[in-house]
Each structure stands twice: as C-alpha cells, then as structure tokens.
Short mmCIF file of C-alpha atoms and ligand atoms in Angstrom, two decimals:
data_model
loop_
_atom_site.label_atom_id
_atom_site.label_comp_id
_atom_site.label_asym_id
_atom_site.label_seq_id
_atom_site.Cartn_x
_atom_site.Cartn_y
_atom_site.Cartn_z
CA MET O 109 4.97 -4.70 -22.03
CA LYS O 110 1.95 -4.21 -19.76
CA ARG O 111 2.07 -1.37 -17.28
CA ILE O 112 1.47 -1.34 -13.53
CA LEU O 113 0.90 1.58 -11.19
CA THR O 114 0.78 1.24 -7.45
CA GLY O 115 1.59 3.40 -4.45
CA ILE O 116 2.29 3.60 -0.78
CA LYS O 117 1.88 6.50 1.64
CA PRO O 118 4.85 7.86 3.62
CA THR O 119 2.79 8.17 6.79
CA GLY O 120 4.75 5.75 8.96
CA GLU O 121 7.13 2.82 8.88
CA ILE O 122 6.51 0.03 6.40
CA HIS O 123 4.78 -2.98 8.02
CA ILE O 124 4.15 -6.59 7.11
CA GLY O 125 0.62 -5.73 5.86
CA ASN O 126 2.19 -3.46 3.23
CA TYR O 127 4.75 -6.11 2.40
CA PHE O 128 2.51 -9.17 2.08
CA GLY O 129 -0.42 -7.15 0.71
CA MET O 130 1.46 -5.34 -2.02
CA ILE O 131 5.27 -5.00 -2.03
CA LYS O 132 6.04 -8.72 -2.30
CA GLU O 133 3.78 -8.93 -5.35
CA VAL O 134 5.41 -5.93 -6.99
CA VAL O 135 8.87 -7.44 -6.48
CA GLU O 136 7.65 -10.44 -8.51
CA LEU O 137 5.67 -8.44 -11.06
CA GLN O 138 8.59 -6.11 -11.89
CA LYS O 139 10.20 -9.05 -13.71
CA ASN O 140 7.51 -9.07 -16.39
CA TYR O 141 5.78 -5.69 -16.26
CA GLN O 142 6.74 -2.05 -16.54
CA VAL O 143 6.10 -0.94 -12.95
CA PHE O 144 5.50 2.62 -11.73
CA LEU O 145 5.75 2.63 -7.95
CA MET O 146 4.78 5.91 -6.36
CA ILE O 147 5.52 7.25 -2.90
CA ALA O 148 2.17 8.87 -2.29
CA ASP O 149 3.25 12.01 -0.45
CA LEU O 150 0.21 14.00 -1.61
CA HIS O 151 -2.06 11.35 -0.12
CA ALA O 152 -0.06 11.59 3.09
CA GLN O 153 -1.22 15.21 3.41
CA THR O 154 -4.87 14.21 3.79
CA VAL O 155 -4.37 13.70 7.54
CA PRO O 156 -2.52 15.99 10.00
CA TYR O 157 1.27 15.71 9.52
CA LYS O 158 4.54 17.48 10.22
CA PRO O 159 6.45 18.75 7.12
CA GLN O 160 9.89 17.61 8.32
CA GLU O 161 8.51 14.21 9.20
CA LEU O 162 6.90 13.80 5.79
CA LYS O 163 10.22 14.50 4.12
CA PHE O 164 12.04 12.07 6.39
CA LEU O 165 9.43 9.32 5.95
CA THR O 166 9.56 9.71 2.16
CA TYR O 167 13.28 8.84 2.10
CA GLU O 168 12.78 6.16 4.74
CA LEU O 169 10.06 4.54 2.67
CA ALA O 170 12.08 4.69 -0.54
CA SER O 171 15.08 3.04 1.11
CA SER O 172 12.83 0.38 2.70
CA LEU O 173 11.32 -0.44 -0.70
CA LEU O 174 14.79 -0.79 -2.22
CA ALA O 175 15.94 -3.01 0.66
CA LEU O 176 12.86 -5.22 0.19
CA GLY O 177 13.72 -5.93 -3.43
CA ILE O 178 12.30 -3.10 -5.53
CA ASP O 179 14.85 -2.83 -8.34
CA PRO O 180 15.19 0.73 -9.72
CA LYS O 181 16.50 -0.67 -13.03
CA LYS O 182 13.17 -2.40 -13.56
CA THR O 183 10.74 -0.27 -11.53
CA VAL O 184 10.17 3.46 -11.85
CA LEU O 185 10.26 4.53 -8.20
CA PHE O 186 9.10 8.12 -7.81
CA ARG O 187 7.49 10.69 -5.56
CA GLN O 188 3.89 11.58 -6.46
CA SER O 189 4.42 15.31 -5.84
CA ASP O 190 7.17 15.37 -8.49
CA ILE O 191 4.61 14.73 -11.23
CA PRO O 192 2.25 17.72 -11.69
CA ALA O 193 0.12 15.89 -14.28
CA HIS O 194 -1.48 13.83 -11.46
CA LEU O 195 -3.06 16.99 -10.07
CA TYR O 196 -4.24 18.22 -13.44
CA LEU O 197 -6.05 14.96 -14.18
CA TYR O 198 -7.36 14.93 -10.61
CA TRP O 199 -9.28 18.12 -11.32
CA ILE O 200 -10.69 16.78 -14.58
CA LEU O 201 -11.83 13.59 -12.84
CA SER O 202 -13.25 15.55 -9.89
CA CYS O 203 -15.62 17.19 -12.31
CA LEU O 204 -16.79 13.73 -13.37
CA SER O 205 -17.22 12.38 -9.83
CA TYR O 206 -20.38 12.44 -7.75
CA PHE O 207 -20.55 13.60 -4.17
CA GLY O 208 -22.78 10.62 -3.33
CA GLU O 209 -20.36 7.99 -4.59
CA LEU O 210 -17.42 9.48 -2.67
CA GLN O 211 -19.49 9.51 0.50
CA LEU O 212 -19.80 5.73 0.27
CA MET O 213 -16.05 5.06 0.53
CA HIS O 214 -15.22 2.98 3.64
CA GLU O 215 -11.91 4.70 4.19
CA PHE O 216 -13.59 8.10 4.11
CA LYS O 217 -16.19 6.93 6.62
CA GLU O 218 -13.49 5.55 8.93
CA GLN O 219 -11.34 8.67 8.75
CA ALA O 220 -14.34 10.96 9.07
CA GLU O 221 -15.20 9.19 12.31
CA ARG O 222 -11.60 9.49 13.53
CA TYR O 223 -11.24 13.19 12.80
CA LYS O 224 -14.79 14.31 13.54
CA LYS O 225 -13.68 16.40 16.55
CA GLN O 226 -10.97 18.33 14.67
CA GLY O 227 -13.07 18.52 11.50
CA VAL O 228 -12.91 16.19 8.51
CA GLY O 229 -10.65 17.47 5.73
CA VAL O 230 -11.90 17.71 2.15
CA GLY O 231 -8.63 15.99 1.15
CA ILE O 232 -9.80 12.78 2.84
CA PHE O 233 -13.05 13.02 0.92
CA MET O 234 -11.39 13.61 -2.46
CA TYR O 235 -8.52 11.21 -2.00
CA PRO O 236 -10.03 8.36 -4.11
CA VAL O 237 -10.28 10.75 -7.09
CA LEU O 238 -6.60 11.63 -6.81
CA GLN O 239 -5.90 7.92 -6.59
CA ALA O 240 -7.85 7.41 -9.84
CA ALA O 241 -5.76 10.15 -11.47
CA ASP O 242 -2.54 8.48 -10.23
CA VAL O 243 -3.47 5.28 -12.04
CA LEU O 244 -5.07 6.71 -15.16
CA ILE O 245 -2.40 9.29 -15.99
CA TYR O 246 -0.12 6.31 -16.79
CA ASN O 247 -2.95 4.41 -18.51
CA ALA O 248 -1.97 1.44 -16.34
CA ASP O 249 -3.18 -2.07 -17.19
CA LEU O 250 -2.94 -3.46 -13.69
CA VAL O 251 -3.00 -2.14 -10.11
CA PRO O 252 -1.69 -4.46 -7.36
CA VAL O 253 -3.22 -3.56 -4.00
CA GLY O 254 -4.39 -5.08 -0.73
CA GLN O 255 -8.08 -5.81 -0.15
CA ASP O 256 -8.51 -2.46 1.65
CA GLN O 257 -8.09 -0.57 -1.63
CA VAL O 258 -10.57 -2.46 -3.80
CA GLN O 259 -13.43 0.00 -3.35
CA HIS O 260 -11.19 2.90 -4.42
CA LEU O 261 -10.01 0.96 -7.45
CA GLU O 262 -13.60 0.21 -8.43
CA LEU O 263 -14.12 3.97 -8.50
CA THR O 264 -11.00 4.36 -10.67
CA ARG O 265 -12.46 1.85 -13.13
CA GLU O 266 -15.81 3.63 -13.12
CA LEU O 267 -14.19 7.03 -13.73
CA ALA O 268 -12.20 5.60 -16.66
CA ARG O 269 -15.41 4.24 -18.20
CA ARG O 270 -17.26 7.50 -17.50
CA PHE O 271 -14.53 9.62 -19.11
CA ASN O 272 -14.41 7.34 -22.17
CA LYS O 273 -18.18 7.53 -22.56
CA ARG O 274 -18.50 11.27 -21.94
CA PHE O 275 -15.58 12.37 -24.15
CA LYS O 276 -13.70 9.79 -26.19
CA LYS O 277 -12.28 6.34 -25.52
CA PHE O 278 -8.82 7.01 -24.13
CA PHE O 279 -8.33 5.25 -20.80
CA LYS O 280 -7.83 1.54 -20.31
CA VAL O 281 -10.07 0.23 -17.53
CA PRO O 282 -7.34 -1.09 -15.23
CA GLU O 283 -7.49 -4.54 -13.67
CA ILE O 284 -7.29 -4.86 -9.89
CA TYR O 285 -4.63 -7.37 -8.87
CA ILE O 286 -5.00 -8.90 -5.41
CA HIS O 287 -3.12 -11.75 -3.87
CA GLU O 288 -6.23 -13.24 -2.26
CA GLU O 289 -4.80 -14.90 0.84
CA THR O 290 -2.47 -12.15 1.95
CA ALA O 291 -4.81 -9.42 0.92
CA LYS O 292 -5.53 -8.25 4.45
CA ILE O 293 -3.34 -8.54 7.53
CA MET O 294 -5.04 -7.43 10.71
CA SER O 295 -3.73 -5.31 13.55
CA LEU O 296 -1.74 -7.05 16.32
CA ASP O 297 -3.54 -5.19 19.08
CA ASP O 298 -7.03 -5.35 17.61
CA PRO O 299 -7.66 -8.09 15.03
CA SER O 300 -10.99 -6.53 14.06
CA LYS O 301 -9.06 -3.67 12.38
CA LYS O 302 -6.58 -3.87 9.52
CA MET O 303 -2.91 -3.35 10.28
CA SER O 304 -2.43 0.28 9.31
CA LYS O 305 0.33 2.88 9.53
CA SER O 306 -2.22 5.25 11.04
CA LEU O 307 -2.55 2.88 14.04
CA PRO O 308 1.16 2.15 14.74
CA GLU O 309 0.57 0.26 18.02
CA GLY O 310 -0.86 -2.67 16.06
CA CYS O 311 1.76 -2.67 13.27
CA LEU O 312 4.65 -5.06 12.89
CA GLU O 313 7.16 -2.72 11.28
CA ILE O 314 9.76 -4.53 9.22
CA PHE O 315 12.71 -2.28 10.08
CA ALA O 316 11.95 -1.54 13.74
CA PRO O 317 14.63 -2.31 16.34
CA GLU O 318 14.85 -5.97 17.33
CA ASN O 319 13.48 -5.46 20.85
CA ALA O 320 10.50 -3.48 19.64
CA ILE O 321 9.56 -6.29 17.26
CA LYS O 322 9.87 -8.94 19.95
CA GLU O 323 7.71 -6.86 22.30
CA LYS O 324 5.03 -6.28 19.66
CA ILE O 325 4.75 -10.00 18.90
CA LYS O 326 4.76 -10.97 22.56
CA LYS O 327 2.02 -8.44 23.29
CA ALA O 328 -0.13 -9.37 20.25
CA VAL O 329 -3.74 -9.98 21.21
CA THR O 330 -4.71 -13.65 21.45
CA ASP O 331 -8.04 -15.26 22.22
CA SER O 332 -9.54 -17.29 25.04
CA GLY O 333 -8.48 -20.95 25.17
CA GLN O 334 -5.02 -22.27 24.41
CA GLU O 335 -5.32 -24.01 21.10
CA ILE O 336 -3.50 -22.86 17.96
CA LYS O 337 -6.38 -23.29 15.56
CA TYR O 338 -7.44 -21.33 12.49
CA ASP O 339 -10.90 -19.94 13.15
CA PRO O 340 -11.19 -16.25 12.16
CA GLN O 341 -14.67 -15.93 13.75
CA LYS O 342 -13.97 -17.45 17.15
CA LYS O 343 -10.19 -16.91 17.31
CA PRO O 344 -9.44 -13.74 15.30
CA GLY O 345 -6.16 -12.95 17.12
CA ILE O 346 -4.60 -16.39 16.75
CA SER O 347 -5.93 -16.75 13.19
CA ASN O 348 -4.24 -13.48 12.19
CA LEU O 349 -0.97 -14.63 13.78
CA MET O 350 -1.31 -17.93 11.91
CA ILE O 351 -1.69 -16.08 8.61
CA ILE O 352 1.41 -14.05 9.42
CA TYR O 353 3.37 -17.17 10.38
CA LYS O 354 2.14 -18.94 7.23
CA TYR O 355 3.63 -16.22 5.05
CA LEU O 356 6.84 -16.02 7.00
CA THR O 357 7.43 -19.77 6.76
CA ASN O 358 5.54 -20.89 3.64
CA LYS O 359 3.76 -23.53 5.73
CA THR O 360 0.07 -24.35 5.32
CA LEU O 361 -2.44 -23.61 8.08
CA ALA O 362 -2.87 -27.38 8.63
CA GLU O 363 0.89 -27.80 9.06
CA ILE O 364 0.94 -24.94 11.56
CA GLU O 365 -1.90 -26.48 13.59
CA GLU O 366 0.00 -29.75 13.59
CA GLU O 367 3.31 -28.09 14.55
CA PHE O 368 1.76 -26.41 17.59
CA SER O 369 -0.65 -29.10 18.70
CA GLY O 370 -0.31 -29.42 22.48
CA LEU O 371 1.77 -26.23 22.71
CA GLY O 372 0.65 -22.82 23.99
CA TYR O 373 0.44 -19.26 22.72
CA ASN O 374 3.87 -18.32 24.10
CA ASP O 375 5.60 -21.13 22.18
CA PHE O 376 3.82 -19.98 19.06
CA LYS O 377 4.83 -16.36 19.53
CA GLY O 378 8.46 -17.39 20.11
CA LYS O 379 8.43 -19.16 16.74
CA ILE O 380 6.86 -16.17 15.00
CA ILE O 381 9.70 -14.00 16.31
CA GLU O 382 12.29 -16.45 14.95
CA ALA O 383 10.50 -16.69 11.60
CA PHE O 384 10.23 -12.90 11.32
CA PHE O 385 13.97 -12.36 11.74
CA ASP O 386 14.80 -15.22 9.36
CA TYR O 387 12.49 -13.87 6.69
CA PHE O 388 13.59 -10.24 6.85
CA LYS O 389 17.27 -10.76 7.72
CA VAL O 390 18.61 -9.86 4.26
CA ALA O 391 16.38 -6.81 3.88
CA ARG O 392 17.23 -5.50 7.36
CA VAL O 393 20.96 -5.70 6.59
CA ALA O 394 20.48 -4.18 3.12
CA LYS O 395 18.53 -1.22 4.50
CA ARG O 396 21.41 -0.14 6.74
CA LYS O 397 23.72 0.09 3.71
CA ILE O 398 21.53 2.34 1.55
CA LYS O 399 22.70 5.97 1.54
CA LYS O 400 20.46 9.02 1.29
CA GLU O 401 22.27 10.34 -1.84
CA GLU O 402 21.58 7.04 -3.57
CA VAL O 403 17.87 7.31 -2.74
CA GLU O 404 17.79 10.93 -3.92
CA LYS O 405 19.28 9.94 -7.25
CA ILE O 406 16.86 7.05 -7.75
CA LEU O 407 13.88 9.31 -6.99
CA ARG O 408 15.21 11.98 -9.37
CA ILE O 409 15.59 9.53 -12.24
CA GLY O 410 12.22 7.98 -11.37
CA ALA O 411 10.56 11.41 -11.56
CA GLN O 412 12.07 12.06 -15.01
CA LYS O 413 10.76 8.76 -16.38
CA ALA O 414 7.32 9.12 -14.77
CA ASN O 415 7.01 12.73 -15.95
CA GLN O 416 7.72 11.77 -19.52
CA VAL O 417 4.85 9.27 -19.68
CA ALA O 418 2.45 11.37 -17.60
CA LYS O 419 3.06 14.56 -19.63
CA GLU O 420 2.53 12.78 -22.93
CA ASN O 421 -0.81 11.42 -21.74
CA LEU O 422 -1.85 14.73 -20.21
CA ILE O 423 -1.40 16.57 -23.53
CA LYS O 424 -3.72 14.05 -25.21
CA ILE O 425 -6.25 14.30 -22.36
CA LEU O 426 -6.29 18.12 -22.49
CA LYS O 427 -7.09 17.99 -26.19
CA ILE O 428 -9.90 15.50 -25.62
CA VAL O 429 -11.58 17.62 -22.91
CA GLY O 430 -11.28 20.85 -24.86
CA LEU O 431 -8.52 22.55 -22.88
CA LYS O 432 -6.01 22.54 -25.74
P1 LIG N 103 -0.83 2.37 2.62
O1 LIG N 103 -0.11 1.88 3.85
O2 LIG N 103 -2.27 2.69 2.93
O3 LIG N 103 -0.11 3.41 1.88
O4 LIG N 103 -0.93 1.10 1.66
C1 LIG N 103 0.08 0.68 0.76
C2 LIG N 103 -0.28 -0.67 0.17
O5 LIG N 103 -0.27 -1.67 1.20
C3 LIG N 103 -1.69 -0.72 -0.47
O6 LIG N 103 -1.61 -1.52 -1.63
C4 LIG N 103 -2.53 -1.39 0.57
O7 LIG N 103 -3.61 -2.10 -0.02
C5 LIG N 103 -1.53 -2.35 1.22
N1 LIG N 103 -1.87 -2.58 2.63
C6 LIG N 103 -1.89 -1.64 3.60
N2 LIG N 103 -2.24 -2.19 4.78
C7 LIG N 103 -2.46 -3.51 4.54
C8 LIG N 103 -2.86 -4.63 5.36
N3 LIG N 103 -3.09 -4.50 6.66
N4 LIG N 103 -2.96 -5.84 4.77
C9 LIG N 103 -2.72 -5.98 3.44
N5 LIG N 103 -2.35 -4.98 2.62
C10 LIG N 103 -2.22 -3.76 3.15
#
C-alpha cells in the first residue's frame, strides 16, 4: 500500500481553506493509502505562541480532524513532537541545504516581512527543511497539500534527490498531490491573500459559533458592481465566494451565475451561510461529542505507530551517512 504524509499546524482554528485544500482529500485518500497525518506542533513554534494555547490547540485540532472524517483506524494521527526521528533527519538534511535556496521560499519572505520589527526567527527560515524531514522519514510516496505548500514540497523532492546522489539511493522522491480547483481559498477580508490561520479575521473557521460564522460571511469583502460573476481579476472577492459556494454545494460556476442572475450580494451571502451550515452540520455535531481522553488515546496510539516506522528508517539513514 502506498504511503502518504501530510500535516497541519495547531496555530489556530481549522478553516475551510484547510478543509477544501487538504483535509477533504485525505478523508478520501485514507480509503486506499496508508496515511500519516501529523499535527505539526514543532512548526507551530516558528512564530510567537503561548505554551498553554499550543497544547489546547493541538487537542482542538485533533478533535476537529476526527469530526471531519479522519478515521484513526485507517489514518495514523499523531503529534510531530512525539517522534524524535523527525528532528534527527532535520539536522542531516540541514547540512545538505543551501542558504540561498531557503531564502527564496515565499512563506519565509512573507513571515520575514511580518516579523521584521521583532526580529525574524531562524525557525521560520529552517522550517521547509523540517518539513522535508517530516515527509522523508516515512519515505512517503505522496504528499497532499494546498497550492501554498508546493514550493516547500519541491525542496523536499530536491533534498531527497540530493541525499540519494550524495550518499546512497534511499529516499523515494515523493509526489505532490494537489486538488487543482480547491488548491487555494483566499481570505474573506482580503482576497489578495490566502485564507490563513495566522490572519484569523479573514478565516471561515468550521467550528466557530454560529453567529461568528454568519458575521464573517456577511462582512466578507465584495467588489464594485452588483453582479455575481466569476472573474478573479476584476472581481476577486465575489470570485472567491463563488469558489467557496461551489464547493459547499457541488454546483458549477455557470450554475451559480445562473442561480444569482438579477440578485445582489446580500442574497448570495445568505445562501452561502445556508450552504455552510448544511455542509458542516454533521461534523459540527460530531465535534461536540468527542472527549479529550479519546483524543489523547488516539494520539498515543498514533505516536507508537509513527515512531515504529520513523525509527526503522532512521537507523538505516544513520548507517548510510556514517553515524552508525
Ligand atoms: P496550515 O494551516 O498552514 O497548517 O496548512 C495545513 C494544510 O492546509 C496544508 O496542506 C495547506 O496547504 C492547506 N491550506 C492552508 N491554507 C489554505 C488555503 N487558504 N487554501 C487551500 N489550502 C490551504
């Protein structure tokens, strides 16, 4: 069975970008692949955070993933920090990485700009190398991600090839798996930016209270004019809302234009609210029923399974690089 590794950071509440960009795919893929799904708590440390909050968000995220259809009998759900082999391989790969190539990463450039006053952490700079280690320590065949992660995954592929060439062929060069149309959902308050947990004002969080969701959709940025028409250049706000509605309802963009012809932005937003609650009704009910002890147990078992595979690979890697 082919193996998948993917991850999500516990830096905020899960939003529809995470869901349509990655989680929905993993829920499908877990039927036919061996999936390792990691809660990337080490990655969450690359930006300022509060320890208690990180712990809370880790459990929150795990229970959200379970409520959204991640099945712990099929998927190994685990916390990144429970698997020390990630950090060991991270160091080995760091020594194969070039300063210049890490400087080119879009996410680094964005974050460097954001934190330039406080000082830009080295963790932000090195983060793509840890991400490469996360994938390669499981020798994964496939990595499902949103469009925002492609550049990092290209680096992962390059580091796998570089390691194989420098030492001995060991790593598979993993395929990047992107669901093209849902690959990037933009922020509700600024459609020029991606919806991101680090900018919560623009996120549509799946498990937020009902009123908060209604408010967010009502306040979502629209464009001049009144027409509901898909035109990402001239109407980025409405086009993003159309993409969201498309995935909530399974309708095509042409059907959506037809449905709202002659109607205004408020009618459209009202329908998005309805569609949102229809789509996530089951998950929102399921989430309330999941207990913390249950989540703890799933993460504990996940860590045992992940550790077994990661340790086995690490021993082989240490021999190849001359450390054993
Ligand atoms: P993160 O929230 O950065 O931990 O991302 C977790 C997963 O969600 C990754 O696979 C991302 O590519 C995906 N993702 C995050 N934000 C978006 C977005 N706005 N649109 C599509 N996919 C996203």
